[in-house]
């Protein structure tokens, strides 16, 4: 139990650090958001009033504590540009990003594990070389290249799928494939190397000695053990996927978190950017905790340790 | 080490490809007669042909010339921050491993914080505060990468510190600073070389992603990611405009991945990341 508490405390400390870091970096350049918001002819008086109403006249530590206090109550401030509460903007955008990452994660998992298993079963033969080549290609192409290539092929050449996201499931296929492609490559590589490590282990020899074919032994016994690091990788990939989502969302016109953050940078909307980055950090922490719990549930060895 | 690289076929080919691309990029001004920046609207969007081998872009500039200049920027903006990230990660990792529990806790917390959110989003925070430029791209890539490097260096340094020769040196009264410089750092070297090579692909991809989104390298500077984003409008009519820079990025990333994997097998067969 104490391990759980320590873990939770660690997450809270990290999130506090994230808030502090974003807060400080956003204020390195002492710009004046109030005068950016009002036009250049605004009187000094109105600039001063807006600055005060946004709390920007207080010393930075006080501003940070205020921000912290409000964030704990679920208030991430008002968007400068869109004039709406940041939290409601984020909560409107999040389902899109969630759908996109969930779909591309399933894509990455199904294809990655399949390719990894085939590689390991046929290792050093043609299917292995083929799939290893494809996985290396997977981790080596930029997300935008896959996205543009898919648009060119599937929309322009074959007219199979829509060019942009329009809310339908069909129009989510290309973005998800573009985003999942990278992760599929690393899942395949890790599955293969995990399985290869298991190949020499005594329990597989036992399984084979009891009459199981090598393929079945790998599938039913080896994969269970090899999958654990893949689950950990999945949690790590969540972060990369949310990075990639910025690009995918901007190419396919999905109004998710990444697009929101990009808009925030382009319109110099500090509260919105701050809130979005903080929110993704929260999502990633939750993802890490879920991965930990899943690993503990799947691997009895981890349970006895604590 | 160099001998081993030459013996390893994949590593040798990758190193060769990287070298050729780098040389082409460095000597671009002597190889092609075109100017990478000057616009020539009369011959805009001409298809690949004898004069302009890869055609011209929307502003009439020779695509091949811009490709080589872009590669230059992309390579520089990948190598420099990767080096800085390895340096910062090494210093922090060693400090965490060697300077007691308090230092370890603080540094681990700090690296955890930088790893807690997507790199691209933090890069956006940096872009917001200092604007898109080469400097901010370099800075973002360093911040994205030093955390995981520090983690690995810390764990490798801890395992080095457990060796008997460290105990022997300490028993003989060697100062801890010389233990670090004489024993820990040299033993870390193979790990660092591998980390450097394997982080370059990530840097190239980050730079191109930032520039593609329009918040990285800004025109009139040229970068491969920026070229892709500039030619996106013509994706269906002139796909080679987007394809050429993407292919260069892909080739570089693949070559560095191969080289890094091979170096790891050669130098550091025990560790896997």
XYZ file of C-alpha atoms in Angstrom:
579
model
C 0.000 0.000 0.000
C 2.792 2.396 0.917
C 4.176 1.904 -2.597
C 0.905 3.179 -4.027
C 0.977 6.254 -1.803
C 4.601 6.951 -2.681
C 3.743 6.585 -6.361
C 0.817 8.973 -6.055
C 2.935 11.512 -4.198
C 5.583 11.259 -6.913
C 3.002 12.006 -9.591
C 1.745 15.058 -7.689
C 5.309 16.364 -7.245
C 6.020 15.898 -10.944
C 2.816 17.691 -11.935
C 3.719 20.562 -9.606
C 7.106 20.710 -11.294
C 5.438 20.733 -14.708
C 3.253 23.679 -13.673
C 6.212 25.581 -12.288
C 8.361 24.910 -15.365
C 5.694 25.983 -17.872
C 4.856 28.996 -15.733
C 8.462 30.159 -15.584
C 9.303 29.508 -19.257
C 6.178 31.336 -20.442
C 7.272 34.369 -18.470
C 10.970 34.464 -19.377
C 10.337 37.305 -21.774
C 8.510 39.972 -19.769
C 6.015 40.755 -22.510
C 2.809 42.614 -21.793
C -0.150 40.395 -22.684
C -2.628 43.160 -21.935
C -1.277 45.516 -24.590
C -1.157 42.660 -27.098
C -4.846 41.989 -26.497
C -6.020 45.557 -26.809
C -5.170 47.348 -30.010
C -2.258 49.764 -30.262
C -4.422 52.826 -29.701
C -5.636 51.634 -26.309
C -5.178 54.174 -23.564
C -2.683 53.442 -20.812
C -5.555 53.478 -18.417
C -7.416 50.616 -20.096
C -4.192 48.601 -20.412
C -3.630 49.069 -16.687
C -7.179 48.044 -15.869
C -6.945 44.873 -17.997
C -3.552 44.023 -16.481
C -5.060 44.319 -13.026
C -8.137 42.285 -13.884
C -5.922 39.483 -15.221
C -3.813 39.628 -12.066
C -0.671 40.359 -14.085
C 0.387 43.240 -11.819
C 1.069 40.961 -8.855
C 4.543 39.530 -8.162
C 5.257 36.263 -10.000
C 5.243 33.940 -6.945
C 1.813 35.291 -5.968
C 0.623 34.799 -9.555
C 1.868 31.217 -9.472
C 0.118 30.443 -6.185
C -3.089 31.985 -7.544
C -2.781 29.874 -10.671
C -2.178 26.759 -8.586
C -5.128 27.499 -6.319
C -7.452 28.076 -9.257
C -6.167 25.030 -11.160
C -6.962 22.818 -8.164
C -10.530 24.077 -8.329
C -10.609 23.240 -12.037
C -10.248 26.847 -13.179
C -7.431 27.197 -15.718
C -8.264 30.802 -16.540
C -9.823 32.517 -19.531
C -8.504 32.164 -23.062
C -7.261 35.608 -24.186
C -8.176 35.023 -27.775
C -11.296 32.902 -27.692
C -12.706 34.563 -24.566
C -13.863 31.271 -23.101
C -12.769 29.301 -20.037
C -9.615 27.330 -20.938
C -10.905 24.172 -19.277
C -14.079 24.060 -21.367
C -12.021 24.563 -24.562
C -9.756 21.701 -23.515
C -12.645 19.419 -22.640
C -14.244 20.077 -26.024
C -11.002 19.257 -27.831
C -9.913 16.267 -25.755
C -12.432 13.685 -27.086
C -11.059 14.176 -30.609
C -7.487 13.611 -29.481
C -8.600 10.654 -27.369
C -10.368 9.059 -30.326
C -7.365 9.678 -32.568
C -4.787 8.267 -30.135
C -6.970 5.297 -29.156
C -7.510 4.346 -32.779
C -3.873 4.790 -33.753
C -2.743 2.903 -30.650
C -4.937 -0.040 -31.626
C -3.500 0.169 -35.119
C 0.042 0.241 -33.732
C -0.636 -2.651 -31.382
C -2.330 -4.974 -33.804
C 0.197 -4.458 -36.577
C 3.222 -4.074 -34.309
C 2.656 -7.230 -32.266
C 1.676 -9.222 -35.332
C 4.803 -8.143 -37.194
C 6.967 -8.764 -34.116
C 5.606 -12.283 -33.619
C 6.016 -13.183 -37.289
C 9.582 -11.821 -37.197
C 10.469 -13.869 -34.119
C 8.833 -17.079 -35.336
C 10.586 -16.840 -38.702
C 13.707 -15.169 -37.402
C 16.505 -14.677 -39.909
C 14.277 -15.891 -42.703
C 12.492 -13.846 -45.368
C 9.404 -12.736 -43.360
C 11.688 -11.567 -40.564
C 13.854 -9.470 -42.875
C 10.768 -8.070 -44.547
C 9.018 -7.069 -41.336
C 12.212 -5.746 -39.758
C 12.699 -3.554 -42.793
C 9.142 -2.284 -42.556
C 9.447 -1.590 -38.831
C 12.679 0.321 -39.367
C 10.899 2.314 -42.039
C 8.118 2.818 -39.490
C 10.352 4.444 -36.905
C 12.299 6.431 -39.480
C 9.653 8.360 -41.385
C 8.417 11.712 -40.114
C 4.717 11.694 -39.123
C 3.891 14.424 -41.649
C 5.424 12.390 -44.457
C 3.189 9.397 -43.701
C 0.208 11.733 -43.407
C 0.842 13.465 -46.729
C 1.667 10.179 -48.453
C -1.600 8.630 -47.244
C -3.537 11.688 -48.408
C -1.896 11.457 -51.805
C -2.434 7.717 -52.199
C -5.768 7.062 -50.514
C -7.557 10.282 -51.415
C -6.010 11.629 -54.594
C -4.912 8.450 -56.398
C -7.401 5.848 -55.186
C -10.175 8.124 -53.850
C -10.890 5.569 -51.135
C -10.885 7.790 -48.062
C -11.737 11.429 -47.321
C -8.970 14.034 -47.380
C -9.859 15.848 -44.176
C -11.512 14.853 -40.918
C -15.270 15.531 -41.065
C -16.483 13.846 -37.893
C -17.134 10.439 -39.418
C -15.267 7.302 -38.424
C -14.085 6.725 -41.987
C -12.330 10.085 -42.050
C -10.445 9.149 -38.856
C -8.775 6.128 -40.502
C -6.051 8.052 -42.348
C -5.054 10.247 -39.369
C -4.947 7.198 -37.097
C -2.829 5.208 -39.531
C -0.466 8.151 -40.019
C -0.030 8.565 -36.277
C 0.134 4.855 -35.475
C 2.723 3.999 -38.116
C 5.709 5.150 -36.000
C 4.576 3.327 -32.880
C 3.798 0.177 -34.838
C 7.473 0.137 -35.827
C 8.767 0.345 -32.275
C 6.168 -2.105 -30.929
C 7.239 -4.600 -33.603
C 10.931 -4.164 -32.763
C 10.382 -4.575 -29.040
C 8.047 -7.563 -29.452
C 10.599 -9.277 -31.657
C 13.558 -8.653 -29.352
C 11.488 -9.616 -26.296
C 10.460 -12.898 -27.914
C 14.011 -13.615 -29.056
C 15.181 -13.232 -25.462
C 12.555 -15.708 -24.283
C 13.569 -18.273 -26.914
C 16.465 -19.633 -24.852
C 14.618 -19.742 -21.557
C 14.099 -23.111 -19.820
C 10.324 -22.841 -19.646
C 10.126 -22.780 -23.434
C 12.346 -25.851 -23.573
C 9.946 -27.528 -21.145
C 6.979 -26.552 -23.292
C 8.705 -27.928 -26.370
C 9.772 -31.088 -24.541
C 6.144 -31.676 -23.635
C 5.375 -31.797 -27.334
C 4.370 -28.237 -28.211
C 5.672 -26.986 -31.541
C 8.127 -24.097 -31.393
C 5.573 -21.755 -32.930
C 2.907 -22.660 -30.389
C 5.398 -22.453 -27.529
C 6.335 -18.930 -28.613
C 2.729 -17.863 -29.065
C 1.218 -19.325 -25.894
C 4.144 -19.091 -23.472
C 6.757 -16.701 -24.827
C 4.430 -13.883 -25.844
C 2.969 -13.597 -22.356
C 6.369 -12.747 -20.981
C 7.563 -10.706 -23.910
C 4.483 -8.488 -23.850
C 5.301 -6.860 -20.492
C 7.985 -4.436 -21.728
C 5.718 -3.690 -24.696
C 3.027 -2.468 -22.284
C 5.559 -0.220 -20.574
C 6.623 1.062 -23.985
C 2.996 1.814 -24.736
C 2.821 4.210 -21.797
C 6.036 5.882 -22.934
C 4.625 6.122 -26.440
C 1.577 7.961 -25.232
C 3.787 11.012 -24.894
C 5.172 10.596 -28.406
C 1.691 10.026 -29.765
C 0.393 13.241 -28.247
C 3.367 14.993 -29.885
C 2.538 13.363 -33.189
C -1.111 14.253 -32.710
C -0.167 17.930 -33.052
C 1.029 17.238 -36.591
C -1.691 14.764 -37.557
C -4.422 17.045 -36.258
C -3.040 19.997 -38.147
C -2.689 18.050 -41.426
C -6.153 16.485 -41.259
C -7.947 19.421 -39.655
C -8.999 17.690 -36.437
C -9.806 20.176 -33.679
C -8.108 18.255 -30.863
C -5.633 19.227 -28.168
C -2.667 19.543 -30.520
C -4.496 21.946 -32.786
C -5.623 23.886 -29.710
C -2.020 24.233 -28.532
C -0.888 25.285 -31.997
C -3.635 27.909 -32.162
C -2.582 29.102 -28.715
C 1.001 29.640 -29.928
C -0.128 31.353 -33.112
C -2.525 33.713 -31.323
C -0.191 34.245 -28.334
C -2.798 32.900 -25.956
C -0.822 32.176 -22.791
C -3.538 30.739 -20.505
C -4.708 28.399 -23.266
C -1.190 27.121 -24.018
C -0.419 26.750 -20.315
C -3.651 24.844 -19.704
C -3.265 22.542 -22.701
C 0.302 21.531 -21.858
C -0.632 20.958 -18.214
C -3.597 18.857 -19.263
C -1.492 16.629 -21.536
C 0.996 16.161 -18.687
C -1.909 14.997 -16.529
C -3.082 12.611 -19.260
C 0.401 11.148 -19.570
C 0.729 10.666 -15.791
C -2.591 8.848 -15.716
C -1.411 6.730 -18.661
C 1.778 5.811 -16.789
C -0.164 4.803 -13.702
C -2.510 2.642 -15.782
C 0.502 0.949 -17.394
C 2.009 0.281 -13.944
C -1.202 -1.218 -12.638
C -1.652 -3.372 -15.750
C 1.923 -4.607 -15.471
C 1.423 -5.498 -11.814
C -1.786 -7.320 -12.593
C -0.193 -9.261 -15.448
C 3.116 -10.091 -13.776
C 2.860 -11.731 -10.349
C 6.591 -11.168 -9.803
C 6.008 -7.432 -9.499
C 3.263 -7.911 -6.930
C 5.413 -9.651 -4.327
C 8.189 -7.073 -4.615
C 6.366 -4.277 -2.819
C 36.055 1.026 -33.072
C 36.407 2.402 -36.608
C 37.678 -1.002 -37.744
C 34.652 -2.691 -36.226
C 32.341 -0.220 -37.947
C 33.958 -0.928 -41.319
C 33.581 -4.678 -40.723
C 29.887 -4.336 -39.889
C 28.181 -4.040 -43.257
C 25.060 -2.159 -42.143
C 27.102 0.294 -40.092
C 29.580 0.926 -42.898
C 26.857 1.563 -45.470
C 24.965 3.877 -43.096
C 28.097 5.801 -42.207
C 28.880 6.100 -45.919
C 25.407 7.434 -46.724
C 25.597 9.974 -43.904
C 29.036 11.076 -45.051
C 27.927 11.503 -48.673
C 24.814 13.498 -47.713
C 26.844 15.660 -45.335
C 29.524 16.335 -47.963
C 26.902 17.219 -50.588
C 25.260 19.583 -48.108
C 28.514 21.243 -47.078
C 29.787 21.722 -50.617
C 26.392 22.663 -52.077
C 27.498 26.178 -53.147
C 30.236 24.703 -55.342
C 28.099 21.971 -56.843
C 25.090 23.875 -58.132
C 24.889 27.208 -59.930
C 21.539 28.262 -58.428
C 20.853 30.615 -55.574
C 18.830 28.995 -52.763
C 17.020 32.157 -51.673
C 16.703 34.470 -54.701
C 13.280 34.280 -56.288
C 12.734 33.841 -60.020
C 9.001 34.082 -60.551
C 9.301 33.713 -64.332
C 10.285 30.050 -63.954
C 8.141 29.123 -60.965
C 6.896 25.560 -60.464
C 8.763 24.141 -63.429
C 8.866 20.329 -63.453
C 12.100 18.368 -63.036
C 14.261 18.644 -66.139
C 17.696 19.288 -67.520
C 18.302 22.737 -66.011
C 16.630 22.324 -62.660
C 17.137 18.640 -61.865
C 14.290 18.576 -59.339
C 12.368 21.489 -60.803
C 11.600 24.765 -59.058
C 9.295 25.685 -56.190
C 6.436 28.182 -55.988
C 8.874 31.103 -55.942
C 11.008 29.803 -58.792
C 13.874 28.589 -56.660
C 15.842 25.472 -57.616
C 14.546 22.601 -55.452
C 17.761 20.561 -55.461
C 19.788 23.553 -54.307
C 17.308 24.265 -51.532
C 17.319 20.586 -50.624
C 21.070 20.641 -50.045
C 20.963 23.912 -48.093
C 18.023 22.580 -46.066
C 19.954 19.407 -45.300
C 22.758 21.596 -44.011
C 20.468 23.340 -41.547
C 18.682 20.142 -40.578
C 21.982 18.358 -39.934
C 23.396 21.230 -37.899
C 20.196 21.659 -35.918
C 20.232 17.912 -35.245
C 23.886 17.458 -34.296
C 24.424 20.511 -32.091
C 21.472 20.074 -29.706
C 22.020 16.317 -29.533
C 25.584 16.991 -28.404
C 24.405 19.551 -25.870
C 21.690 17.187 -24.615
C 24.245 14.396 -24.156
C 26.538 16.822 -22.296
C 23.779 18.068 -20.009
C 22.422 14.559 -19.490
C 25.890 13.242 -18.637
C 26.586 15.963 -16.083
C 23.185 15.530 -14.430
C 23.316 11.732 -14.592
C 26.766 11.568 -13.008
C 25.787 14.124 -10.373
C 22.701 12.082 -9.508
C 24.721 8.891 -9.262
C 27.719 10.246 -7.366
C 26.652 13.117 -5.140
C 24.365 11.554 -2.585
C 20.717 11.001 -2.020
C 19.538 14.624 -1.984
C 21.135 15.422 -5.350
C 19.776 12.175 -6.746
C 16.251 12.970 -5.634
C 16.255 16.508 -6.986
C 17.781 15.558 -10.335
C 15.484 12.561 -10.751
C 12.514 14.814 -10.002
C 13.719 17.381 -12.517
C 14.221 14.824 -15.293
C 10.842 13.269 -14.485
C 9.269 16.705 -14.891
C 10.833 17.265 -18.324
C 9.719 13.792 -19.395
C 6.182 14.272 -18.107
C 4.812 16.060 -21.153
C 5.108 15.628 -24.905
C 8.324 17.147 -26.222
C 6.604 18.922 -29.078
C 4.217 20.691 -26.689
C 7.047 21.896 -24.494
C 8.826 23.070 -27.620
C 5.704 25.109 -28.321
C 5.988 26.721 -24.894
C 9.569 27.712 -25.739
C 8.471 29.010 -29.161
C 5.792 31.079 -27.449
C 8.255 32.754 -25.167
C 11.241 33.334 -27.468
C 9.754 32.912 -30.947
C 10.582 30.482 -33.747
C 14.268 30.535 -34.693
C 17.252 28.226 -34.872
C 18.101 29.028 -31.284
C 14.677 28.081 -29.982
C 14.687 24.861 -32.013
C 18.094 23.942 -30.574
C 16.912 24.755 -27.069
C 13.699 22.741 -27.440
C 15.531 19.673 -28.691
C 17.983 19.847 -25.783
C 15.092 20.046 -23.307
C 13.266 17.173 -25.042
C 16.250 14.845 -24.921
C 18.468 15.452 -21.902
C 16.022 13.877 -19.430
C 16.083 10.363 -20.817
C 19.847 10.611 -21.397
C 20.377 11.655 -17.768
C 18.310 8.650 -16.636
C 20.389 6.175 -18.619
C 23.713 7.803 -17.650
C 22.664 7.692 -13.997
C 21.885 3.986 -14.074
C 25.058 3.102 -16.001
C 27.162 5.279 -13.667
C 25.627 3.548 -10.648
C 26.577 0.145 -12.045
C 30.119 1.383 -12.756
C 30.410 2.630 -9.169
C 29.712 -0.884 -7.895
C 32.918 -2.257 -9.386
C 35.732 -3.374 -7.101
C 38.260 -1.060 -8.718
C 36.179 1.911 -7.595
C 36.196 0.555 -4.037
C 39.953 0.016 -4.344
C 40.497 3.570 -5.580
C 38.365 4.984 -2.778
C 40.146 2.878 -0.159
C 43.445 4.226 -1.424
C 42.110 7.700 -0.734
C 41.492 8.890 -4.305
C 39.321 12.004 -4.261
C 35.786 11.505 -5.499
C 36.296 14.046 -8.278
C 39.187 12.013 -9.669
C 37.216 8.805 -9.266
C 34.586 10.378 -11.512
C 37.020 11.770 -14.069
C 39.437 8.823 -14.127
C 37.074 5.888 -13.764
C 33.434 6.761 -14.284
C 33.669 9.023 -17.342
C 35.974 6.771 -19.410
C 33.751 3.789 -18.696
C 30.708 5.791 -19.710
C 32.221 6.735 -23.076
C 30.781 3.828 -25.108
C 27.310 4.460 -23.697
C 27.610 8.149 -24.535
C 28.652 7.505 -28.133
C 25.674 5.190 -28.601
C 23.295 7.652 -26.911
C 24.557 10.447 -29.126
C 24.079 8.467 -32.341
C 20.681 7.107 -31.352
C 19.349 10.536 -30.351
C 20.255 12.187 -33.657
C 17.266 10.645 -35.509
C 14.937 11.998 -32.815
C 16.502 15.450 -33.205
C 16.150 15.412 -36.988
C 12.507 14.379 -36.663
C 11.786 17.017 -33.995
C 13.356 19.800 -36.014
C 11.467 18.830 -39.142
C 8.203 18.527 -37.205
C 8.588 21.974 -35.633
C 9.510 23.566 -38.942
C 6.675 21.749 -40.702
C 4.218 23.206 -38.184
C 5.604 26.674 -38.869
C 6.966 27.198 -35.372
C 10.556 26.089 -35.983
C 13.047 27.419 -38.522
C 11.561 30.499 -40.189
C 11.954 31.647 -43.807
C 14.196 32.849 -45.403
C 16.189 30.153 -43.564
C 15.746 26.762 -45.218
C 15.008 23.467 -43.539
C 13.715 20.172 -44.865
C 10.558 20.253 -42.726
C 9.879 23.819 -43.816
C 10.246 22.809 -47.489
C 7.603 20.102 -47.036
C 5.196 22.542 -45.444
C 5.835 25.187 -48.130
C 5.022 22.720 -50.896
C 1.975 21.166 -49.253
C -0.382 23.233 -51.401
C 0.965 21.484 -54.491
C 0.855 17.986 -52.985
C -1.437 16.561 -55.635
C -0.085 18.415 -58.658
C 3.638 18.269 -57.861
C 4.131 15.560 -55.215
C 7.907 15.490 -55.683
C 8.170 18.895 -54.007
C 7.032 17.332 -50.717
C 8.521 13.931 -51.380
C 12.134 14.994 -51.987
C 12.771 16.680 -48.618
C 10.812 13.941 -46.811
C 12.980 11.277 -48.431
C 16.165 13.047 -47.343
C 14.875 13.200 -43.758
C 13.910 9.523 -43.903
C 17.265 8.454 -45.331
C 19.203 10.377 -42.693
C 17.061 9.086 -39.843
C 17.330 5.507 -41.076
C 21.081 5.730 -41.552
C 21.611 7.135 -38.061
C 19.290 4.474 -36.589
C 21.259 1.705 -38.311
C 24.570 3.207 -37.286
C 23.403 3.645 -33.689
C 22.140 0.067 -33.458
C 25.387 -1.244 -34.906
C 27.513 0.920 -32.576
C 25.520 -0.374 -29.634
C 26.202 -3.954 -30.660
C 29.884 -3.178 -31.098
C 30.542 -1.017 -28.049
C 27.952 -1.868 -25.513
C 26.523 -5.321 -26.072
C 25.189 -5.633 -22.543
C 22.981 -2.569 -22.363
C 19.713 -2.236 -24.198
C 17.483 0.746 -23.945
